[in-house]
PDB file of C-alpha atoms in Angstrom:
ATOM      1  CA  ALA A 302      -0.186  12.152 -42.141  1.00 76.00           C
ATOM      2  CA  GLN A 303       1.471  11.613 -39.124  1.00 86.00           C
ATOM      3  CA  LYS A 304       2.597   7.024 -38.762  1.00 93.00           C
ATOM      4  CA  VAL A 305       5.034   5.723 -37.048  1.00 96.00           C
ATOM      5  CA  THR A 306       6.409   2.312 -38.546  1.00 97.00           C
ATOM      6  CA  GLN A 307       8.170  -0.930 -35.965  1.00 97.00           C
ATOM      7  CA  ALA A 308       9.002  -3.271 -39.057  1.00 96.00           C
ATOM      8  CA  GLN A 309      10.242  -5.668 -36.752  1.00 97.00           C
ATOM      9  CA  THR A 310       7.389  -7.685 -34.858  1.00 96.00           C
ATOM     10  CA  GLU A 311       9.136  -9.889 -33.459  1.00 97.00           C
ATOM     11  CA  ILE A 312      12.655 -10.832 -32.673  1.00 98.00           C
ATOM     12  CA  SER A 313      13.995 -13.559 -30.337  1.00 98.00           C
ATOM     13  CA  VAL A 314      17.726 -13.658 -29.504  1.00 97.00           C
ATOM     14  CA  VAL A 315      19.236 -15.078 -26.688  1.00 97.00           C
ATOM     15  CA  GLU A 316      20.810 -13.612 -23.796  1.00 97.00           C
ATOM     16  CA  LYS A 317      23.900 -10.942 -23.651  1.00 97.00           C
ATOM     17  CA  GLU A 318      23.319 -10.200 -27.240  1.00 97.00           C
ATOM     18  CA  ASP A 319      23.266  -7.337 -28.651  1.00 98.00           C
ATOM     19  CA  VAL A 320      19.830  -6.168 -30.953  1.00 98.00           C
ATOM     20  CA  THR A 321      18.372  -3.214 -32.109  1.00 98.00           C
ATOM     21  CA  LEU A 322      14.992  -2.402 -32.530  1.00 98.00           C
ATOM     22  CA  ASP A 323      13.933  -0.200 -36.379  1.00 98.00           C
ATOM     23  CA  CYS A 324      11.483   3.389 -36.176  1.00 98.00           C
ATOM     24  CA  VAL A 325      10.517   5.327 -38.270  1.00 98.00           C
ATOM     25  CA  TYR A 326       7.906   7.767 -38.654  1.00 97.00           C
ATOM     26  CA  GLU A 327       6.851   9.640 -41.011  1.00 96.00           C
ATOM     27  CA  THR A 328       5.316  13.724 -39.993  1.00 93.00           C
ATOM     28  CA  ARG A 329       4.515  16.949 -41.355  1.00 91.00           C
ATOM     29  CA  ASP A 330       6.016  19.041 -38.466  1.00 89.00           C
ATOM     30  CA  THR A 331       8.780  20.586 -37.858  1.00 89.00           C
ATOM     31  CA  THR A 332       8.801  20.393 -34.705  1.00 89.00           C
ATOM     32  CA  TYR A 333       7.959  17.335 -33.235  1.00 91.00           C
ATOM     33  CA  TYR A 334       8.741  14.575 -30.009  1.00 90.00           C
ATOM     34  CA  LEU A 335       9.377  11.125 -30.673  1.00 93.00           C
ATOM     35  CA  PHE A 336       9.436   8.349 -27.477  1.00 93.00           C
ATOM     36  CA  TRP A 337       9.766   4.821 -26.475  1.00 96.00           C
ATOM     37  CA  TYR A 338       7.149   2.900 -24.191  1.00 95.00           C
ATOM     38  CA  LYS A 339       8.808  -0.931 -23.332  1.00 96.00           C
ATOM     39  CA  GLN A 340       5.310  -2.557 -21.967  1.00 95.00           C
ATOM     40  CA  PRO A 341       5.596  -6.272 -19.265  1.00 93.00           C
ATOM     41  CA  PRO A 342       3.598  -8.995 -19.530  1.00 89.00           C
ATOM     42  CA  SER A 343       2.367  -6.819 -16.237  1.00 86.00           C
ATOM     43  CA  GLY A 344       0.485  -4.720 -18.839  1.00 87.00           C
ATOM     44  CA  GLU A 345       1.342  -1.200 -18.405  1.00 87.00           C
ATOM     45  CA  LEU A 346       4.368   0.973 -20.615  1.00 91.00           C
ATOM     46  CA  VAL A 347       6.825   2.364 -19.008  1.00 92.00           C
ATOM     47  CA  PHE A 348       8.793   4.698 -20.527  1.00 90.00           C
ATOM     48  CA  LEU A 349      12.209   5.044 -21.707  1.00 93.00           C
ATOM     49  CA  ILE A 350      13.008   7.624 -23.160  1.00 91.00           C
ATOM     50  CA  ARG A 351      11.848  10.744 -24.887  1.00 89.00           C
ATOM     51  CA  ARG A 352      13.547  12.912 -27.689  1.00 89.00           C
ATOM     52  CA  ASN A 353      12.321  16.251 -29.216  1.00 88.00           C
ATOM     53  CA  SER A 354      13.346  17.165 -33.502  1.00 91.00           C
ATOM     54  CA  PHE A 355      15.741  20.021 -32.284  1.00 90.00           C
ATOM     55  CA  ASP A 356      17.732  17.352 -30.561  1.00 87.00           C
ATOM     56  CA  GLU A 357      19.813  14.607 -32.080  1.00 86.00           C
ATOM     57  CA  GLN A 358      22.934  13.845 -30.093  1.00 85.00           C
ATOM     58  CA  ASN A 359      22.566   9.874 -29.581  1.00 87.00           C
ATOM     59  CA  GLU A 360      21.218   8.621 -25.666  1.00 88.00           C
ATOM     60  CA  ILE A 361      22.976   6.044 -23.585  1.00 90.00           C
ATOM     61  CA  SER A 362      21.942   5.042 -20.737  1.00 91.00           C
ATOM     62  CA  GLY A 363      22.886   1.853 -19.452  1.00 94.00           C
ATOM     63  CA  ARG A 364      22.745  -0.861 -21.668  1.00 96.00           C
ATOM     64  CA  TYR A 365      19.964   0.808 -23.951  1.00 96.00           C
ATOM     65  CA  SER A 366      21.207   3.502 -26.616  1.00 96.00           C
ATOM     66  CA  TRP A 367      19.045   4.964 -29.490  1.00 95.00           C
ATOM     67  CA  ASN A 368      20.156   6.553 -32.873  1.00 96.00           C
ATOM     68  CA  PHE A 369      17.727   9.580 -34.451  1.00 95.00           C
ATOM     69  CA  GLN A 370      18.981   9.966 -37.428  1.00 95.00           C
ATOM     70  CA  LYS A 371      16.004  13.390 -39.832  1.00 94.00           C
ATOM     71  CA  SER A 372      17.807  12.726 -43.295  1.00 93.00           C
ATOM     72  CA  THR A 373      15.935   9.602 -41.932  1.00 95.00           C
ATOM     73  CA  SER A 374      13.349  10.099 -40.557  1.00 96.00           C
ATOM     74  CA  SER A 375      14.839   7.428 -38.058  1.00 97.00           C
ATOM     75  CA  PHE A 376      15.074   6.751 -33.923  1.00 97.00           C
ATOM     76  CA  ASN A 377      15.771   2.748 -33.469  1.00 97.00           C
ATOM     77  CA  PHE A 378      16.702   1.628 -29.425  1.00 97.00           C
ATOM     78  CA  THR A 379      19.605  -0.937 -29.155  1.00 97.00           C
ATOM     79  CA  ILE A 380      19.848  -3.619 -25.889  1.00 97.00           C
ATOM     80  CA  THR A 381      23.259  -4.232 -25.386  1.00 97.00           C
ATOM     81  CA  ALA A 382      23.604  -7.633 -23.270  1.00 97.00           C
ATOM     82  CA  SER A 383      20.049  -8.039 -23.239  1.00 97.00           C
ATOM     83  CA  GLN A 384      18.842  -9.449 -20.966  1.00 97.00           C
ATOM     84  CA  VAL A 385      15.728 -11.958 -20.312  1.00 96.00           C
ATOM     85  CA  VAL A 386      14.068  -9.085 -18.021  1.00 95.00           C
ATOM     86  CA  ASP A 387      14.198  -7.183 -21.688  1.00 97.00           C
ATOM     87  CA  SER A 388      11.355  -9.894 -22.668  1.00 97.00           C
ATOM     88  CA  ALA A 389       8.193  -7.270 -23.084  1.00 97.00           C
ATOM     89  CA  VAL A 390       6.981  -5.746 -26.777  1.00 97.00           C
ATOM     90  CA  TYR A 391       8.649  -2.272 -27.075  1.00 98.00           C
ATOM     91  CA  PHE A 392       7.015   0.379 -28.799  1.00 97.00           C
ATOM     92  CA  CYS A 393       7.941   4.164 -31.009  1.00 97.00           C
ATOM     93  CA  ALA A 394       5.575   6.810 -30.860  1.00 94.00           C
ATOM     94  CA  LEU A 395       5.321  10.152 -32.132  1.00 93.00           C
ATOM     95  CA  SER A 396       3.684  13.297 -30.885  1.00 89.00           C
ATOM     96  CA  GLU A 397       3.354  16.955 -32.663  1.00 84.00           C
ATOM     97  CA  ALA A 398       3.886  20.781 -31.050  1.00 76.00           C
ATOM     98  CA  VAL A 399       0.237  20.830 -33.336  1.00 71.00           C
ATOM     99  CA  ASN A 400      -1.149  17.876 -30.190  1.00 71.00           C
ATOM    100  CA  THR A 401       1.008  17.230 -28.095  1.00 71.00           C
ATOM    101  CA  ASP A 402      -1.852  15.216 -26.001  1.00 76.00           C
ATOM    102  CA  LYS A 403      -1.875  13.117 -28.868  1.00 83.00           C
ATOM    103  CA  LEU A 404       0.681   9.674 -28.644  1.00 87.00           C
ATOM    104  CA  ILE A 405       1.540   8.156 -31.958  1.00 90.00           C
ATOM    105  CA  PHE A 406       2.795   4.950 -31.414  1.00 94.00           C
ATOM    106  CA  GLY A 407       4.012   2.201 -33.701  1.00 96.00           C
ATOM    107  CA  THR A 408       2.774  -1.103 -33.871  1.00 96.00           C
ATOM    108  CA  GLY A 409       5.462  -2.604 -31.656  1.00 97.00           C
ATOM    109  CA  THR A 410       8.172  -5.028 -31.412  1.00 98.00           C
ATOM    110  CA  ARG A 411       7.938  -8.803 -29.160  1.00 97.00           C
ATOM    111  CA  LEU A 412      11.649  -9.156 -28.481  1.00 98.00           C
ATOM    112  CA  GLN A 413      12.051 -12.606 -26.928  1.00 97.00           C
ATOM    113  CA  VAL A 414      15.174 -12.653 -24.627  1.00 97.00           C
ATOM    114  CA  PHE A 415      15.979 -16.368 -23.783  1.00 97.00           C
ATOM    115  CA  PRO A 416      17.932 -17.370 -21.029  1.00 95.00           C
TER     116      PRO A 416
ATOM    117  CA  ASP B 918       4.902  -0.255  -8.580  1.00 54.00           C
ATOM    118  CA  THR B 919       3.028   1.875 -10.694  1.00 62.00           C
ATOM    119  CA  GLU B 920       1.602   4.849 -10.007  1.00 89.00           C
ATOM    120  CA  VAL B 921      -1.335   5.033 -11.739  1.00 94.00           C
ATOM    121  CA  THR B 922      -3.729   2.090 -10.420  1.00 95.00           C
ATOM    122  CA  GLN B 923      -6.806   1.535 -11.908  1.00 97.00           C
ATOM    123  CA  THR B 924      -9.616  -0.920 -10.914  1.00 97.00           C
ATOM    124  CA  PRO B 925     -11.113  -3.615 -11.361  1.00 97.00           C
ATOM    125  CA  LYS B 926      -7.877  -5.160 -12.815  1.00 96.00           C
ATOM    126  CA  HIS B 927     -10.128  -7.547 -14.845  1.00 96.00           C
ATOM    127  CA  LEU B 928     -13.630  -6.989 -15.583  1.00 96.00           C
ATOM    128  CA  VAL B 929     -16.162  -9.863 -17.787  1.00 96.00           C
ATOM    129  CA  MET B 930     -19.614  -8.108 -18.941  1.00 93.00           C
ATOM    130  CA  GLY B 931     -22.890  -9.214 -20.495  1.00 91.00           C
ATOM    131  CA  MET B 932     -23.834  -6.824 -23.865  1.00 90.00           C
ATOM    132  CA  THR B 933     -27.169  -5.027 -21.318  1.00 89.00           C
ATOM    133  CA  ASN B 934     -24.897  -4.635 -17.999  1.00 90.00           C
ATOM    134  CA  LYS B 935     -23.136  -0.976 -16.908  1.00 95.00           C
ATOM    135  CA  LYS B 936     -20.034  -0.985 -15.228  1.00 96.00           C
ATOM    136  CA  SER B 937     -17.469   1.349 -15.014  1.00 97.00           C
ATOM    137  CA  LEU B 938     -13.599   1.744 -15.190  1.00 98.00           C
ATOM    138  CA  LYS B 939     -11.206   3.077 -12.522  1.00 98.00           C
ATOM    139  CA  CYS B 940      -8.418   5.597 -12.538  1.00 98.00           C
ATOM    140  CA  GLU B 941      -6.517   7.348  -9.818  1.00 97.00           C
ATOM    141  CA  GLN B 942      -3.309   9.569  -9.555  1.00 95.00           C
ATOM    142  CA  HIS B 943      -1.699  11.703  -6.554  1.00 88.00           C
ATOM    143  CA  MET B 944       0.983  12.920  -8.145  1.00 88.00           C
ATOM    144  CA  GLY B 945      -0.600  15.900  -9.402  1.00 88.00           C
ATOM    145  CA  HIS B 946      -0.337  15.384 -12.504  1.00 88.00           C
ATOM    146  CA  ARG B 947      -3.078  18.178 -14.886  1.00 86.00           C
ATOM    147  CA  ALA B 948      -4.332  15.714 -17.733  1.00 90.00           C
ATOM    148  CA  MET B 949      -4.744  11.971 -17.912  1.00 93.00           C
ATOM    149  CA  TYR B 950      -6.298   9.694 -20.878  1.00 94.00           C
ATOM    150  CA  TRP B 951      -8.214   6.826 -21.483  1.00 96.00           C
ATOM    151  CA  TYR B 952      -6.124   4.080 -23.934  1.00 96.00           C
ATOM    152  CA  LYS B 953      -7.860   1.267 -26.036  1.00 97.00           C
ATOM    153  CA  GLN B 954      -5.420  -1.660 -27.045  1.00 96.00           C
ATOM    154  CA  LYS B 955      -6.855  -4.778 -28.472  1.00 96.00           C
ATOM    155  CA  ALA B 956      -3.976  -7.842 -27.662  1.00 92.00           C
ATOM    156  CA  LYS B 957      -0.939  -7.870 -29.949  1.00 90.00           C
ATOM    157  CA  LYS B 958      -2.569  -4.144 -31.339  1.00 94.00           C
ATOM    158  CA  PRO B 959      -0.855  -0.415 -30.669  1.00 94.00           C
ATOM    159  CA  PRO B 960      -2.229   1.631 -27.582  1.00 94.00           C
ATOM    160  CA  GLU B 961      -5.721   3.666 -29.551  1.00 94.00           C
ATOM    161  CA  LEU B 962      -6.207   7.426 -28.014  1.00 93.00           C
ATOM    162  CA  MET B 963      -9.723   7.491 -26.784  1.00 96.00           C
ATOM    163  CA  PHE B 964     -10.136  10.708 -24.702  1.00 95.00           C
ATOM    164  CA  VAL B 965      -7.296  13.391 -22.784  1.00 93.00           C
ATOM    165  CA  TYR B 966      -8.591  15.302 -20.200  1.00 93.00           C
ATOM    166  CA  SER B 967      -6.182  18.165 -19.233  1.00 89.00           C
ATOM    167  CA  TYR B 968      -7.275  20.729 -15.841  1.00 90.00           C
ATOM    168  CA  GLU B 969     -10.400  18.627 -15.176  1.00 92.00           C
ATOM    169  CA  LYS B 970     -11.758  19.624 -18.621  1.00 94.00           C
ATOM    170  CA  LEU B 971     -12.347  17.150 -22.371  1.00 94.00           C
ATOM    171  CA  SER B 972      -9.940  17.958 -24.445  1.00 91.00           C
ATOM    172  CA  ILE B 973      -9.831  14.999 -26.956  1.00 90.00           C
ATOM    173  CA  ASN B 974     -12.513  12.715 -28.206  1.00 93.00           C
ATOM    174  CA  GLU B 975     -11.049   9.979 -30.568  1.00 92.00           C
ATOM    175  CA  SER B 976     -14.357  10.198 -32.066  1.00 92.00           C
ATOM    176  CA  VAL B 977     -15.190   7.115 -30.027  1.00 95.00           C
ATOM    177  CA  PRO B 978     -18.735   5.833 -29.862  1.00 95.00           C
ATOM    178  CA  SER B 979     -21.031   7.101 -27.460  1.00 95.00           C
ATOM    179  CA  ARG B 980     -21.222   3.797 -25.239  1.00 96.00           C
ATOM    180  CA  PHE B 981     -18.536   4.743 -24.007  1.00 97.00           C
ATOM    181  CA  SER B 982     -18.864   8.007 -22.134  1.00 97.00           C
ATOM    182  CA  PRO B 983     -15.735   9.163 -20.128  1.00 97.00           C
ATOM    183  CA  GLU B 984     -16.020  11.386 -17.038  1.00 97.00           C
ATOM    184  CA  CYS B 985     -13.271  13.340 -14.246  1.00 96.00           C
ATOM    185  CA  PRO B 986     -15.297  13.809 -11.164  1.00 94.00           C
ATOM    186  CA  ASN B 987     -11.513  15.873  -9.733  1.00 92.00           C
ATOM    187  CA  SER B 988      -8.416  15.741 -11.076  1.00 89.00           C
ATOM    188  CA  SER B 989      -6.980  12.690  -8.932  1.00 94.00           C
ATOM    189  CA  LEU B 990      -9.473  10.077 -10.818  1.00 97.00           C
ATOM    190  CA  LEU B 991     -10.431   9.313 -14.233  1.00 97.00           C
ATOM    191  CA  ASN B 992     -13.858   6.826 -14.967  1.00 98.00           C
ATOM    192  CA  LEU B 993     -15.633   5.639 -17.993  1.00 98.00           C
ATOM    193  CA  HIS B 994     -18.993   4.314 -18.185  1.00 97.00           C
ATOM    194  CA  LEU B 995     -19.786   1.697 -20.246  1.00 96.00           C
ATOM    195  CA  HIS B 996     -22.801   0.940 -21.359  1.00 94.00           C
ATOM    196  CA  ALA B 997     -24.171  -1.686 -24.332  1.00 93.00           C
ATOM    197  CA  LEU B 998     -21.019  -2.599 -25.115  1.00 94.00           C
ATOM    198  CA  GLN B 999     -19.940  -5.303 -27.688  1.00 95.00           C
ATOM    199  CA  PRO B1000     -17.750  -8.062 -28.258  1.00 95.00           C
ATOM    200  CA  GLU B1001     -15.597  -5.785 -30.418  1.00 96.00           C
ATOM    201  CA  ASP B1002     -15.009  -3.876 -27.325  1.00 97.00           C
ATOM    202  CA  SER B1003     -13.719  -6.319 -25.376  1.00 97.00           C
ATOM    203  CA  ALA B1004      -9.814  -4.943 -24.992  1.00 97.00           C
ATOM    204  CA  LEU B1005      -7.138  -3.954 -21.873  1.00 96.00           C
ATOM    205  CA  TYR B1006      -7.880  -0.131 -20.890  1.00 97.00           C
ATOM    206  CA  LEU B1007      -4.785   1.602 -19.943  1.00 95.00           C
ATOM    207  CA  CYS B1008      -5.260   4.644 -18.626  1.00 96.00           C
ATOM    208  CA  ALA B1009      -1.811   7.670 -18.288  1.00 93.00           C
ATOM    209  CA  SER B1010      -1.263  10.272 -16.185  1.00 92.00           C
ATOM    210  CA  ALA B1011       1.305  13.920 -17.617  1.00 88.00           C
ATOM    211  CA  ASN B1012       2.441  16.063 -16.059  1.00 79.00           C
ATOM    212  CA  GLY B1013       2.542  19.622 -18.727  1.00 61.00           C
ATOM    213  CA  ARG B1014       2.729  18.746 -21.212  1.00 55.00           C
ATOM    214  CA  TYR B1015       4.795  16.314 -24.035  1.00 49.00           C
ATOM    215  CA  SER B1016       8.008  19.340 -24.946  1.00 47.00           C
ATOM    216  CA  ASP B1017       7.989  20.091 -20.833  1.00 54.00           C
ATOM    217  CA  THR B1018       7.666  16.664 -19.548  1.00 53.00           C
ATOM    218  CA  GLY B1019       8.326  13.993 -21.900  1.00 60.00           C
ATOM    219  CA  GLU B1020       6.498  10.787 -19.784  1.00 78.00           C
ATOM    220  CA  LEU B1021       3.325   9.659 -19.944  1.00 86.00           C
ATOM    221  CA  PHE B1022       2.726   7.453 -16.484  1.00 89.00           C
ATOM    222  CA  PHE B1023       0.168   4.239 -17.416  1.00 91.00           C
ATOM    223  CA  GLY B1024      -1.306   2.671 -15.490  1.00 93.00           C
ATOM    224  CA  GLU B1025      -1.858  -1.744 -15.875  1.00 92.00           C
ATOM    225  CA  GLY B1026      -5.734  -1.307 -17.505  1.00 94.00           C
ATOM    226  CA  SER B1027      -8.414  -2.966 -17.214  1.00 97.00           C
ATOM    227  CA  ARG B1028      -9.165  -6.105 -19.278  1.00 96.00           C
ATOM    228  CA  LEU B1029     -12.024  -6.681 -19.909  1.00 97.00           C
ATOM    229  CA  THR B1030     -14.535  -9.420 -21.566  1.00 96.00           C
ATOM    230  CA  VAL B1031     -18.111  -8.853 -23.587  1.00 95.00           C
ATOM    231  CA  LEU B1032     -20.266 -11.858 -23.812  1.00 93.00           C
TER     232      LEU B1032
END
C-alpha cells in the first residue's frame, strides 16, 4: 500500500536559517510521482514541485531545493535562507501510475519562521 | 490569486439543513476534485470528475452528493450532515494526467461548520 511519512510535525527556525523538511514514501509501483505542496494560512494548497520515479536529479529553484533518493525512498525539501513568508504547512504527496488521479498526502510539516 | 474559485468561503449549517458548495475554474481543465481537510490533518480525496463524469468516489457517505453540471463547475450538495463533517472542503482542478502536467490547482476552500 502507498504511504507518505513526514516525521517532523513542526519546525521553528529564525529567519535566514536553512531548513530541511523530510519525506519518506512507500509504494509498490515502479512508476510513481512525488510532489510538494505549500499550504499558507489562507488555505489553498500551492504546488511547488513534481518528480517522477525515473528522474532522480536534484532540483533547485531559487531558495528551494529537492533531494530525491530512491535508495532510501526519500524526497526531502530544503529552504535556504528562510524567510517569514515561508511560514506554512508543507505537504509531501505521492501518486501512482495505476491511479494518477489519487494523490496521497503526508501528514504535513508546519514550518514557522521567526524574524 | 487562485484560479479555482470556491463559494461560500464559510458556511454554518444545522444537521437538518440542505446546502451546497460551489467550485468554478476557467482554465479548461478536464478534471475536478473534492478534498476534505480536518484541522491539522492532510487533505483526503473525496471525489474526482474527469471530463464531467464521476471517476472516483472514495466511499464517501451519501449525505455528500457531488455534481458536475459542466466542465467549469463542480458542486457538492450537503444534506443531513453530522458535526464531525465540519472541515475545510477544498476543490481542485487539473489538466491532463499527473504524468503530463504534474500540477493540481486548489481553491482556498469552503470552511464548513455543522452544528
